[in-house]
mmCIF file of C-alpha atoms in Angstrom:
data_model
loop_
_atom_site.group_PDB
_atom_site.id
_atom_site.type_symbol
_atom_site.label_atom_id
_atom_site.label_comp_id
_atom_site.label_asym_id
_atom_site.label_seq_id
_atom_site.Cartn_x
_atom_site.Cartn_y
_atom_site.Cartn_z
ATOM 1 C CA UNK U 1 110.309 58.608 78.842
ATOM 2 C CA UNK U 2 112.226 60.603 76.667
ATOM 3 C CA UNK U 3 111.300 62.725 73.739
ATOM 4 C CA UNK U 4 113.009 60.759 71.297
ATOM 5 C CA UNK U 5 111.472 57.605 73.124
ATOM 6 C CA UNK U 6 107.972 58.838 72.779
ATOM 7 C CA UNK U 7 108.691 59.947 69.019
ATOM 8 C CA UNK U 8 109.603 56.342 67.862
ATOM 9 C CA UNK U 9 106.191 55.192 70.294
ATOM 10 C CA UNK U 10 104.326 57.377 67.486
ATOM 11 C CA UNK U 11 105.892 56.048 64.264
ATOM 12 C CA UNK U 12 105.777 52.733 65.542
ATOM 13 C CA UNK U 13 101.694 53.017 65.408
ATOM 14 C CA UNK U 14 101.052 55.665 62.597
ATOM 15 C CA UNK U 15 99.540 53.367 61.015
ATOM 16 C CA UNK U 16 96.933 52.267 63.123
ATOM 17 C CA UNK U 17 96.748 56.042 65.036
ATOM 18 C CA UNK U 18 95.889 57.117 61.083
ATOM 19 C CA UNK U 19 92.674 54.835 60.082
ATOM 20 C CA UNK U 20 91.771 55.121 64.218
ATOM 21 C CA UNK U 21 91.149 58.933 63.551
ATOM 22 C CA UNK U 22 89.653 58.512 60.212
ATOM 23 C CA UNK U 23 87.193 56.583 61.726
ATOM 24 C CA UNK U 24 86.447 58.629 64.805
ATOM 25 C CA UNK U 25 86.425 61.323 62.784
ATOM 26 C CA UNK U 26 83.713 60.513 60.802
ATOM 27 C CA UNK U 27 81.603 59.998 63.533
ATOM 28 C CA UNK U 28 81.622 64.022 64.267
ATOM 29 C CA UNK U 29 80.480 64.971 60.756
ATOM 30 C CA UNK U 30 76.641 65.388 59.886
ATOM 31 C CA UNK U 31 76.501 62.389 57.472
ATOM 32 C CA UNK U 32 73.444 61.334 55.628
ATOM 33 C CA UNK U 33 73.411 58.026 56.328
ATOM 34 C CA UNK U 34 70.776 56.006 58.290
ATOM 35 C CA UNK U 35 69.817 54.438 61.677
ATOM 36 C CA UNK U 36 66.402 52.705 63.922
ATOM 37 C CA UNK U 37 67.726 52.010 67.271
ATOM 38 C CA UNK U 38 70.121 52.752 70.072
ATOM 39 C CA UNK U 39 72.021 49.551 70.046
ATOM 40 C CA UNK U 40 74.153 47.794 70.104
ATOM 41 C CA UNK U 41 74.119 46.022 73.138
ATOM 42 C CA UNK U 42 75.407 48.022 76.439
ATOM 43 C CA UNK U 43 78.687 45.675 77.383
ATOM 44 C CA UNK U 44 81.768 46.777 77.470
ATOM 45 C CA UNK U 45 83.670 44.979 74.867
ATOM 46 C CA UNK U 46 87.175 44.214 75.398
ATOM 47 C CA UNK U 47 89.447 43.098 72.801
ATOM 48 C CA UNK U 48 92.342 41.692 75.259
ATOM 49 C CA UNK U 49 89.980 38.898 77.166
ATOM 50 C CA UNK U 50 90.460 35.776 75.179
ATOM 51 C CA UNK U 51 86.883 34.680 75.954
ATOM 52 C CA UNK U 52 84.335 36.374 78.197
ATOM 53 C CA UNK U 53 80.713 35.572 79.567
ATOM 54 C CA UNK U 54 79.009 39.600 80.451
ATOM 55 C CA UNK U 55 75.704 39.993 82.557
ATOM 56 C CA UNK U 56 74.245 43.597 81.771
ATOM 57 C CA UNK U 57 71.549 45.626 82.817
ATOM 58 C CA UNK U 58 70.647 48.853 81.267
ATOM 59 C CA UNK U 59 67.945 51.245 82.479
ATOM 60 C CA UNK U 60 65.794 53.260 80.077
ATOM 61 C CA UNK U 61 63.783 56.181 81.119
ATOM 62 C CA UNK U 62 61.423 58.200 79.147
ATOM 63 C CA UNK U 63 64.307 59.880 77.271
ATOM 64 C CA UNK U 64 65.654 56.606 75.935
ATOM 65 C CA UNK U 65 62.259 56.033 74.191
ATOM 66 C CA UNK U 66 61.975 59.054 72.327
ATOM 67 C CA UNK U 67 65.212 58.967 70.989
ATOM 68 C CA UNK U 68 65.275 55.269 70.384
ATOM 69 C CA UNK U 69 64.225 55.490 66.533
ATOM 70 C CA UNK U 70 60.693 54.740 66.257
ATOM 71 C CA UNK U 71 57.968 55.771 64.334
ATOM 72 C CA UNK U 72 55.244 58.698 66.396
ATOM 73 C CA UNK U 73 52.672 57.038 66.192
ATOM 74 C CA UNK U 74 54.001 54.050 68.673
ATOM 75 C CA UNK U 75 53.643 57.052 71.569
ATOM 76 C CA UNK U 76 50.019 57.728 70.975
ATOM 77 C CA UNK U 77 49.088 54.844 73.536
ATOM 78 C CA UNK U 78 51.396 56.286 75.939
ATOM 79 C CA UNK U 79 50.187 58.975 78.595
ATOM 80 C CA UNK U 80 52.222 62.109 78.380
ATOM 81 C CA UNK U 81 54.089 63.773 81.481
ATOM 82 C CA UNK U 82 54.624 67.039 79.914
ATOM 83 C CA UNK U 83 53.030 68.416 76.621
ATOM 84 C CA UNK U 84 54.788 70.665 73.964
ATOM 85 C CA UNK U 85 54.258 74.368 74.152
ATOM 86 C CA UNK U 86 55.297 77.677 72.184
ATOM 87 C CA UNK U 87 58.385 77.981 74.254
ATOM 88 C CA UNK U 88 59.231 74.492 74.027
ATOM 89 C CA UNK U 89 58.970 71.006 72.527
ATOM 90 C CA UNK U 90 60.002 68.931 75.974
ATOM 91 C CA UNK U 91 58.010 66.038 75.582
ATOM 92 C CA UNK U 92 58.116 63.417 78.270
ATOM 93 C CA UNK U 93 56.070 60.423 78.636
ATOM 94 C CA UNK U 94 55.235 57.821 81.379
ATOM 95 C CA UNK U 95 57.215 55.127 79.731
ATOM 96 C CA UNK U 96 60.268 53.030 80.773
ATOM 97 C CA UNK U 97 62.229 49.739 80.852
ATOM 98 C CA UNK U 98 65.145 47.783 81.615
ATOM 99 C CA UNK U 99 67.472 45.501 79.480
ATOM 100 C CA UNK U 100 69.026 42.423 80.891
ATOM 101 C CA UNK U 101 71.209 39.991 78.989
ATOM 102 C CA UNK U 102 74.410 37.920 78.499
ATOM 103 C CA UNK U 103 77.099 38.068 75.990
ATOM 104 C CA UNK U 104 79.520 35.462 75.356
ATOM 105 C CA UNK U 105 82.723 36.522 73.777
ATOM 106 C CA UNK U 106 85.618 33.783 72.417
ATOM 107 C CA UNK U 107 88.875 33.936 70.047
ATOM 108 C CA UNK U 108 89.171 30.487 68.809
ATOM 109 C CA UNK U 109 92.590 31.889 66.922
ATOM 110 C CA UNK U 110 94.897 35.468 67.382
ATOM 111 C CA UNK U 111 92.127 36.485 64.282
ATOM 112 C CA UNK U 112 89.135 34.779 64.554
ATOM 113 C CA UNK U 113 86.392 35.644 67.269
ATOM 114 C CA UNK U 114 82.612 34.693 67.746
ATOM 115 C CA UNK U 115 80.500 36.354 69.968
ATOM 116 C CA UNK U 116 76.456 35.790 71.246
ATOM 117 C CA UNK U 117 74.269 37.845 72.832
ATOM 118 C CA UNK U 118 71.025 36.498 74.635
ATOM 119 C CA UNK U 119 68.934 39.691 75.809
ATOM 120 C CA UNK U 120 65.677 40.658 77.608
ATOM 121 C CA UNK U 121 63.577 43.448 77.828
ATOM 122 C CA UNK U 122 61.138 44.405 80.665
ATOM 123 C CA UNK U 123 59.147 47.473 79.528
ATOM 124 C CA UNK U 124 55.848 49.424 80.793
ATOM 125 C CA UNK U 125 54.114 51.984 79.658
ATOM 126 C CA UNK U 126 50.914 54.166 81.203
ATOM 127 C CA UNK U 127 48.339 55.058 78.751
ATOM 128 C CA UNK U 128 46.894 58.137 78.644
ATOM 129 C CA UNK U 129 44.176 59.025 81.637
ATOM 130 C CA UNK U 130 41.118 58.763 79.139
ATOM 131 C CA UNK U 131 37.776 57.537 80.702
ATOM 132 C CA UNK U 132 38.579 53.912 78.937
ATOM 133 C CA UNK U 133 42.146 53.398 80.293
ATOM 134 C CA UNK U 134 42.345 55.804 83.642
ATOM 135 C CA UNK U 135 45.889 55.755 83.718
ATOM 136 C CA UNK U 136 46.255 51.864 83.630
ATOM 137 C CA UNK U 137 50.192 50.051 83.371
ATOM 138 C CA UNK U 138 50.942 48.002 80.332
ATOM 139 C CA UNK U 139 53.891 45.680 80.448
ATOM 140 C CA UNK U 140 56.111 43.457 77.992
ATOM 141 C CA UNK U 141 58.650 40.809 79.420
ATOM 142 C CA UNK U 142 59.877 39.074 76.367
ATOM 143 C CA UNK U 143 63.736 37.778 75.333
ATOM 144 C CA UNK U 144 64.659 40.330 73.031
ATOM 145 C CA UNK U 145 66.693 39.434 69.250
ATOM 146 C CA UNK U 146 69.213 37.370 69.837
ATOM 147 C CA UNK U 147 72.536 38.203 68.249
ATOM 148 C CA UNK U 148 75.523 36.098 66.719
ATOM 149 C CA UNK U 149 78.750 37.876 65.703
ATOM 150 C CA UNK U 150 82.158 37.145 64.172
ATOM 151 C CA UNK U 151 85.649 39.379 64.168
ATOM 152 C CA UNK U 152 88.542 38.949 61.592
ATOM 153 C CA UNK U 153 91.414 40.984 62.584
ATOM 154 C CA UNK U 154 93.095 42.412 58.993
ATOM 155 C CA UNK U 155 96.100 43.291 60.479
ATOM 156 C CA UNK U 156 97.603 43.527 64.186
ATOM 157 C CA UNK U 157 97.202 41.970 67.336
ATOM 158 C CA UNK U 158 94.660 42.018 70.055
ATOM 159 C CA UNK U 159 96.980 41.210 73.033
ATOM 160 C CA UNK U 160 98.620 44.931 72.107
ATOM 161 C CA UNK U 161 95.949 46.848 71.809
ATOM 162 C CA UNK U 162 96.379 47.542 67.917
ATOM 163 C CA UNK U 163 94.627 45.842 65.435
ATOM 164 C CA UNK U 164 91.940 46.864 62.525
ATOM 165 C CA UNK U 165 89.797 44.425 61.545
ATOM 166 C CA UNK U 166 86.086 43.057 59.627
ATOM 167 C CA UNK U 167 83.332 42.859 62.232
ATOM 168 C CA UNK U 168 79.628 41.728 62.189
ATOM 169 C CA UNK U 169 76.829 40.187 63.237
ATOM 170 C CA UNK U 170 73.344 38.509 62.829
ATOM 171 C CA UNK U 171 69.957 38.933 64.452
ATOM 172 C CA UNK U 172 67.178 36.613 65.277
ATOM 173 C CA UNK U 173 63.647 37.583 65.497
ATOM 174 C CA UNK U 174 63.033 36.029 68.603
ATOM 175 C CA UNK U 175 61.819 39.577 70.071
ATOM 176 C CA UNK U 176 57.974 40.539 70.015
ATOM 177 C CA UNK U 177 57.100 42.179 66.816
ATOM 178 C CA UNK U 178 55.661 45.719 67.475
ATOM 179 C CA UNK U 179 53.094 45.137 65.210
ATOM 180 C CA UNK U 180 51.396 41.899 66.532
ATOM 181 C CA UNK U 181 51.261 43.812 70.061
ATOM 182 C CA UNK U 182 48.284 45.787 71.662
ATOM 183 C CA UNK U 183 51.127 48.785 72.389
ATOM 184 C CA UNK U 184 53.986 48.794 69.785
ATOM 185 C CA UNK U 185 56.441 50.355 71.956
ATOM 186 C CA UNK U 186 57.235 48.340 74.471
ATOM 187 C CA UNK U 187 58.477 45.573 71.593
ATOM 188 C CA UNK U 188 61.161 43.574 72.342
ATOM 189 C CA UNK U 189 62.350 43.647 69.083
ATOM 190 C CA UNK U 190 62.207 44.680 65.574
ATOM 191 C CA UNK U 191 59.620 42.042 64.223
ATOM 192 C CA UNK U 192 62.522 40.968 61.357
ATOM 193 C CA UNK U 193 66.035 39.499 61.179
ATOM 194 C CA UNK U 194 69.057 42.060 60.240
ATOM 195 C CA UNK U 195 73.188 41.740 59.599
ATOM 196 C CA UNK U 196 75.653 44.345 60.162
ATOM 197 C CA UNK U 197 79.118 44.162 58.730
ATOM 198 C CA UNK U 198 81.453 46.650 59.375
ATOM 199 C CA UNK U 199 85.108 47.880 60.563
ATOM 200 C CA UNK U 200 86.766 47.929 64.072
ATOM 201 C CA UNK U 201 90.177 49.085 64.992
ATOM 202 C CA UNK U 202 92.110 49.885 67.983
ATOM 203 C CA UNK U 203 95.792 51.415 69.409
ATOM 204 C CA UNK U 204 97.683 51.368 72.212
ATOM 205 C CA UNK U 205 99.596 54.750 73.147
ATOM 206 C CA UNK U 206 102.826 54.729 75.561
ATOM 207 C CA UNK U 207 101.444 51.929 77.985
ATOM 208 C CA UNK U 208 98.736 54.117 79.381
ATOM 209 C CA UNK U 209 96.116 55.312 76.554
ATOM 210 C CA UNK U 210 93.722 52.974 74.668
ATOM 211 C CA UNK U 211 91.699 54.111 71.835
ATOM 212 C CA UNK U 212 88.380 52.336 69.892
ATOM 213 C CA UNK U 213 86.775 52.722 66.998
ATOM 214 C CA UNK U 214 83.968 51.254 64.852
ATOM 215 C CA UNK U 215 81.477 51.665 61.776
ATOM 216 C CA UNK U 216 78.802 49.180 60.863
ATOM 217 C CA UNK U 217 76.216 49.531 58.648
ATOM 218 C CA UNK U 218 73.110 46.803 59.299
ATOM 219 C CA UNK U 219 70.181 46.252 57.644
ATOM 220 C CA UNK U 220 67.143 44.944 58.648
ATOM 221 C CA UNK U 221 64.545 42.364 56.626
ATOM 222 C CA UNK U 222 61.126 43.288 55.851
ATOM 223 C CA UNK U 223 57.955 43.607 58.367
ATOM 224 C CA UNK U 224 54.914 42.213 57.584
ATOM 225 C CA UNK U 225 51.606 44.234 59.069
ATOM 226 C CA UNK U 226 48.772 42.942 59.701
ATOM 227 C CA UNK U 227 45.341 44.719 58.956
ATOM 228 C CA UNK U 228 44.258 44.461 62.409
ATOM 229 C CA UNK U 229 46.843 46.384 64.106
ATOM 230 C CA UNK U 230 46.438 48.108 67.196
ATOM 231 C CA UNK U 231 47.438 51.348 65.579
ATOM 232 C CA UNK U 232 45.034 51.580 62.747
ATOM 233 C CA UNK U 233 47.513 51.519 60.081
ATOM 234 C CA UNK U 234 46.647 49.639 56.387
ATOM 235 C CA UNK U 235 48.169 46.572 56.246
ATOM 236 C CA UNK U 236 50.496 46.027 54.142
ATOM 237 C CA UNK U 237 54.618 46.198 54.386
ATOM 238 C CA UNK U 238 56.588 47.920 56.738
ATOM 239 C CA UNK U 239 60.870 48.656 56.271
ATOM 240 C CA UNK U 240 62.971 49.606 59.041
ATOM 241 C CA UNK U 241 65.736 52.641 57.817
ATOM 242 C CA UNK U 242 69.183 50.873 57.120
ATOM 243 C CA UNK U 243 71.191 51.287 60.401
ATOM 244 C CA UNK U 244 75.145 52.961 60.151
ATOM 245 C CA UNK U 245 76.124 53.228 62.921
ATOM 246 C CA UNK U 246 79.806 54.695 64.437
ATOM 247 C CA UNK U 247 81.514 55.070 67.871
ATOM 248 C CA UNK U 248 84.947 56.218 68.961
ATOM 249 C CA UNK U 249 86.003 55.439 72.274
ATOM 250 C CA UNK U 250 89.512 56.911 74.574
ATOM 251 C CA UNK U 251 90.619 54.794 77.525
ATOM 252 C CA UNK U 252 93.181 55.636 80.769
ATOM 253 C CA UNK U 253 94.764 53.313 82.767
ATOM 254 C CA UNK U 254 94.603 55.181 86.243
ATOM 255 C CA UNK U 255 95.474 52.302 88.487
ATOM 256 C CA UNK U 256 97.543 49.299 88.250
ATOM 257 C CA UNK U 257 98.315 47.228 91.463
ATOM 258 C CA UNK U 258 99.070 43.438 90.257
ATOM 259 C CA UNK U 259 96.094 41.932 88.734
ATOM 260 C CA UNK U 260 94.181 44.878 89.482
ATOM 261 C CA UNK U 261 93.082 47.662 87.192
ATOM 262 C CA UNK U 262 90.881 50.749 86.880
ATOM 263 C CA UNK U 263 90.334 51.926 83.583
ATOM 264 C CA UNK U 264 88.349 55.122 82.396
ATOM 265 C CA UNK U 265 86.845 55.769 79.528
ATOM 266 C CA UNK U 266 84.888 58.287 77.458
ATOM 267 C CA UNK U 267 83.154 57.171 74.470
ATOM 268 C CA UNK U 268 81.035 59.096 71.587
ATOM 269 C CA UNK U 269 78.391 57.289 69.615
ATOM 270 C CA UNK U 270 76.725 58.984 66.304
ATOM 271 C CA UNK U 271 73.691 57.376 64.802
ATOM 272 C CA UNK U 272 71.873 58.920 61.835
ATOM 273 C CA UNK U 273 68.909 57.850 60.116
ATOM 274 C CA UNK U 274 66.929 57.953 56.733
ATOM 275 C CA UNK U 275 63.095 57.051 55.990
ATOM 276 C CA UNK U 276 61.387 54.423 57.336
ATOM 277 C CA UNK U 277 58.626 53.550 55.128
ATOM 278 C CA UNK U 278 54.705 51.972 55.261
ATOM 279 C CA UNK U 279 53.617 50.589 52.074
ATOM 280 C CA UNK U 280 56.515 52.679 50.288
ATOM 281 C CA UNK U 281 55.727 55.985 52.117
ATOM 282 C CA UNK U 282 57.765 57.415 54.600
ATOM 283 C CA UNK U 283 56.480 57.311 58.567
ATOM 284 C CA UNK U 284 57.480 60.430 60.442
ATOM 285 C CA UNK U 285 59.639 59.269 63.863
ATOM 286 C CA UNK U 286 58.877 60.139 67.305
ATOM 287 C CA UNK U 287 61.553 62.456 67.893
ATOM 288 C CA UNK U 288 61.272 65.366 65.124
ATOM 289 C CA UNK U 289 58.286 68.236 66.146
ATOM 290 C CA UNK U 290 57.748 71.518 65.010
ATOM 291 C CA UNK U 291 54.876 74.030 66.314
ATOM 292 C CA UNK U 292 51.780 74.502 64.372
ATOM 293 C CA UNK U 293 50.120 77.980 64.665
ATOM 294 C CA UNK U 294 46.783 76.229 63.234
ATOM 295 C CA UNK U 295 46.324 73.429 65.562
ATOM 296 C CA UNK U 296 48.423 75.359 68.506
ATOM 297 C CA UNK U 297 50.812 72.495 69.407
ATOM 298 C CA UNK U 298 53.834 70.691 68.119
ATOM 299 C CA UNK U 299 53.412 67.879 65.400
ATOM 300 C CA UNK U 300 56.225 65.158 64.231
ATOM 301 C CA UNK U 301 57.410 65.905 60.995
ATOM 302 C CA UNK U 302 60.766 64.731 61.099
ATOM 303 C CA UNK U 303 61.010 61.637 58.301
ATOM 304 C CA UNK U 304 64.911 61.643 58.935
ATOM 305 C CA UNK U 305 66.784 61.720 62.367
ATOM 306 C CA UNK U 306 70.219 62.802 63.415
ATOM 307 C CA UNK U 307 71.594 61.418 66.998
ATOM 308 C CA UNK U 308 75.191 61.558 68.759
ATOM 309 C CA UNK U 309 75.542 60.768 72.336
ATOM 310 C CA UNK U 310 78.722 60.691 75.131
ATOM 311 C CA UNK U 311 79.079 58.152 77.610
ATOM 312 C CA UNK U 312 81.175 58.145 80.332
ATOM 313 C CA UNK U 313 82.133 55.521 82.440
ATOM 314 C CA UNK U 314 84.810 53.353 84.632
ATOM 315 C CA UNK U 315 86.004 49.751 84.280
ATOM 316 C CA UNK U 316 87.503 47.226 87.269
ATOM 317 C CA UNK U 317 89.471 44.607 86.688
ATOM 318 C CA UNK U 318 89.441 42.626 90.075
ATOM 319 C CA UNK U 319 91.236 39.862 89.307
ATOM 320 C CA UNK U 320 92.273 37.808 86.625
ATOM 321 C CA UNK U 321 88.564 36.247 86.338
ATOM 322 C CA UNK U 322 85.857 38.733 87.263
ATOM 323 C CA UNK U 323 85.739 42.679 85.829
ATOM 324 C CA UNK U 324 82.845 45.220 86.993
ATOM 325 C CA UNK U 325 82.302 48.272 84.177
ATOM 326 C CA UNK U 326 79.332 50.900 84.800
ATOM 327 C CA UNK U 327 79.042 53.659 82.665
ATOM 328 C CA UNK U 328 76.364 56.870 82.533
ATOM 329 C CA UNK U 329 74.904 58.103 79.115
ATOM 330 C CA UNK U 330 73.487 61.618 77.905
ATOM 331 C CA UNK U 331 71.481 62.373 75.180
ATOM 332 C CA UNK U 332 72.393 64.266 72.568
ATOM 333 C CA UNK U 333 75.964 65.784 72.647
ATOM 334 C CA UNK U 334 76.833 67.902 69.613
ATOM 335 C CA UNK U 335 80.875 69.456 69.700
ATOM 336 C CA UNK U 336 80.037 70.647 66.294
ATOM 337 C CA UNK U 337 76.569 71.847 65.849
ATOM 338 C CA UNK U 338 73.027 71.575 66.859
ATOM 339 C CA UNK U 339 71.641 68.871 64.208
ATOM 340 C CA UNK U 340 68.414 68.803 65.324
ATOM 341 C CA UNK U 341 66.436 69.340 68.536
ATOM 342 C CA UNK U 342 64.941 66.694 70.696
ATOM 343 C CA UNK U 343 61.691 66.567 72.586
ATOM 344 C CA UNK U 344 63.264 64.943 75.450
ATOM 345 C CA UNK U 345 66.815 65.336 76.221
ATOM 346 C CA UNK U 346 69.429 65.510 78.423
ATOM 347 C CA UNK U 347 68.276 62.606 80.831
ATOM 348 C CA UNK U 348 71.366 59.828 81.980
ATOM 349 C CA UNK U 349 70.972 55.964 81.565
ATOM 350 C CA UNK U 350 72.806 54.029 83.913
ATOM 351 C CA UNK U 351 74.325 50.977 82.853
ATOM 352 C CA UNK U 352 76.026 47.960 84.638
ATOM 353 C CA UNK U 353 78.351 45.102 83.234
ATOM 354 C CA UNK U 354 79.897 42.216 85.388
ATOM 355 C CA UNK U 355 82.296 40.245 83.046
ATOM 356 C CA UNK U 356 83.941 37.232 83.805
ATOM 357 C CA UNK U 357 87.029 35.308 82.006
ATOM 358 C CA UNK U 358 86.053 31.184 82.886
ATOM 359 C CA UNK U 359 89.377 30.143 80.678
#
């Protein structure tokens, strides 16, 4: 391809190259915005499919947990693998899960799509080795919230690869709510309904690079606790932080024989969060600690919470109907600056997506 060639390739999508980087971009900056949880869902979301049906599983080790946007008290039933010191604040605890689910994904026109999203969680926990528990397994296996979701592209086309458009979706509480369980954490879901709206777009540069991005901002309705709750905490009414959420995403075409294709990608998600509140006062999370001298150990203080992650990972296209995609995440990834340290980081989450095309 020649220069001049490649030069026309770049006015030809200024357009869409221009809002794609203004909305990567703003996932590198240190906004003050806010977040709860690590969603959304782990599937690889392609644009070009006319209509999908996805199978995922996710796995969530300790790390997930206490970065996943909850409030510290939720870990006080869980036993602890490694306790905070004066040299660090590596917290670990004896806590995991795994996410299964299915996403359906159709474009009844070139602008209109509707997607759903059936999940289910199944989490454990061990509580601390106290002369009442000794170390005993708690589990959850619930369906999870399910989600309905709608696309309108603005402007573009899918089939290209460049297109910006409205995007958002609805939640069900069909998930456990923390709050009516003996152990909080292992909740299925949120306990409350919440809608996102927000922005996708995407390009397509010289027949080989793909770029994503997207910004959503969700909230989430109001909890209701009950007096009786296994944490000890006054009844009363309980708000989950307003969720913004933002992800940019690069793709490579690295193999093309026929109907095959092997596509890599490398993806950066930024999730920041305000105050989540009990009875109007703010809860402190489970992922903020600072030493105290008095009491000699680290205490959660953080009523605010910064997180940006990578994720790297490959996608198959095997044939025209069936496409594999398994990707690896760390936790957290700052390019710019440390926003705030973590008491369990570092770890990788393996996830796994089989997609097929029925029409």
């Amino acid at each position: 391809m020649t220069l001049s060639a490649v030069l026309q390739q770049i006015r030809r999508h200024h357009q869409f190259l221009t809002a794609g980087f203004l909305l990567a971009g703003s996932i590198f900056l240190p906004l003050k915005v806010m977040a709860v949880s690590l969603d959304p869902y782990p599937v690889y979301d392609s644009f070009h499919d006319e209509s999908s049906i996805s199978f995922f599983r996710e796995e969530r080790p300790s790390f997930f947990w206490t970065n996943t946007g909850v409030p510290d008290i939720f870990f006080n039933q869980a036993n602890q693998l490694s306790a905070p010191s004066t040299q660090s604040n590596n917290i670990k605890y004896s806590v995991n899960g795994i996410e299964y689910g299915v996403r359906l994904s159709y474009w009844m026109t070139d602008q209109w799509r509707v997607t759903g999203t059936i999940p289910f969680e199944a989490n454990a926990l061990v509580q601390p080795n106290t002369v009442e528990a000794l170390g005993k397994t708690e589990t959850v296996d619930h369906f999870g919230d399910v989600e309905v979701g709608a696309t309108y592209l603005v402007t573009g086309k899918r089939q290209n690869g460049n297109f910006i458009g409205l995007d958002g979706w609805y939640r069900f509480a069909t998930g456990t709510n923390p709050f009516n369980l003996a152990y909080p954490l292992l909740s299925s879901g949120r306990g409350a309904s919440s809608e996102a709206l927000g922005l996708v777009a995407g390009q397509r540069f010289l027949n080989l690079f793909s770029f994503y991005e997207s910004f959503h901002y969700e909230t989430t309705q109001p909890v209701s606790v009950p007096s009786s709750n296994s944490l000890g905490l006054p009844g009363g009414t309980f708000q989950w932080p307003d969720n913004t959420e933002a992800m940019g995403r690069i793709e490579m075409d690295v193999l093309q024989r026929g109907e095959r294709q092997v596509t890599l990608f490398y993806q950066y998600s930024g999730r920041i969060s305000g105050a989540m509140t009990l009875n109007g006062q703010s809860l402190t999370y489970g992922q903020s600690f600072v030493f105290n001298p008095v009491t000699n150990n680290f205490v959660a203080v953080g009523t605010s919470n910064q997180l940006f992650w990578s994720t790297v990972g490959g996608v198959a296209k095997i044939d025209k109907e069936f496409t594999a995609e398994v990707d690896v995440s760390q936790f957290p990834v700052y390019f710019i600056q440390s926003i705030q340290d973590r008491p369990n980081s570092g770890g990788l989450m393996l996830s796994l997506s089989l997609i097929f095309r029925p029409f």
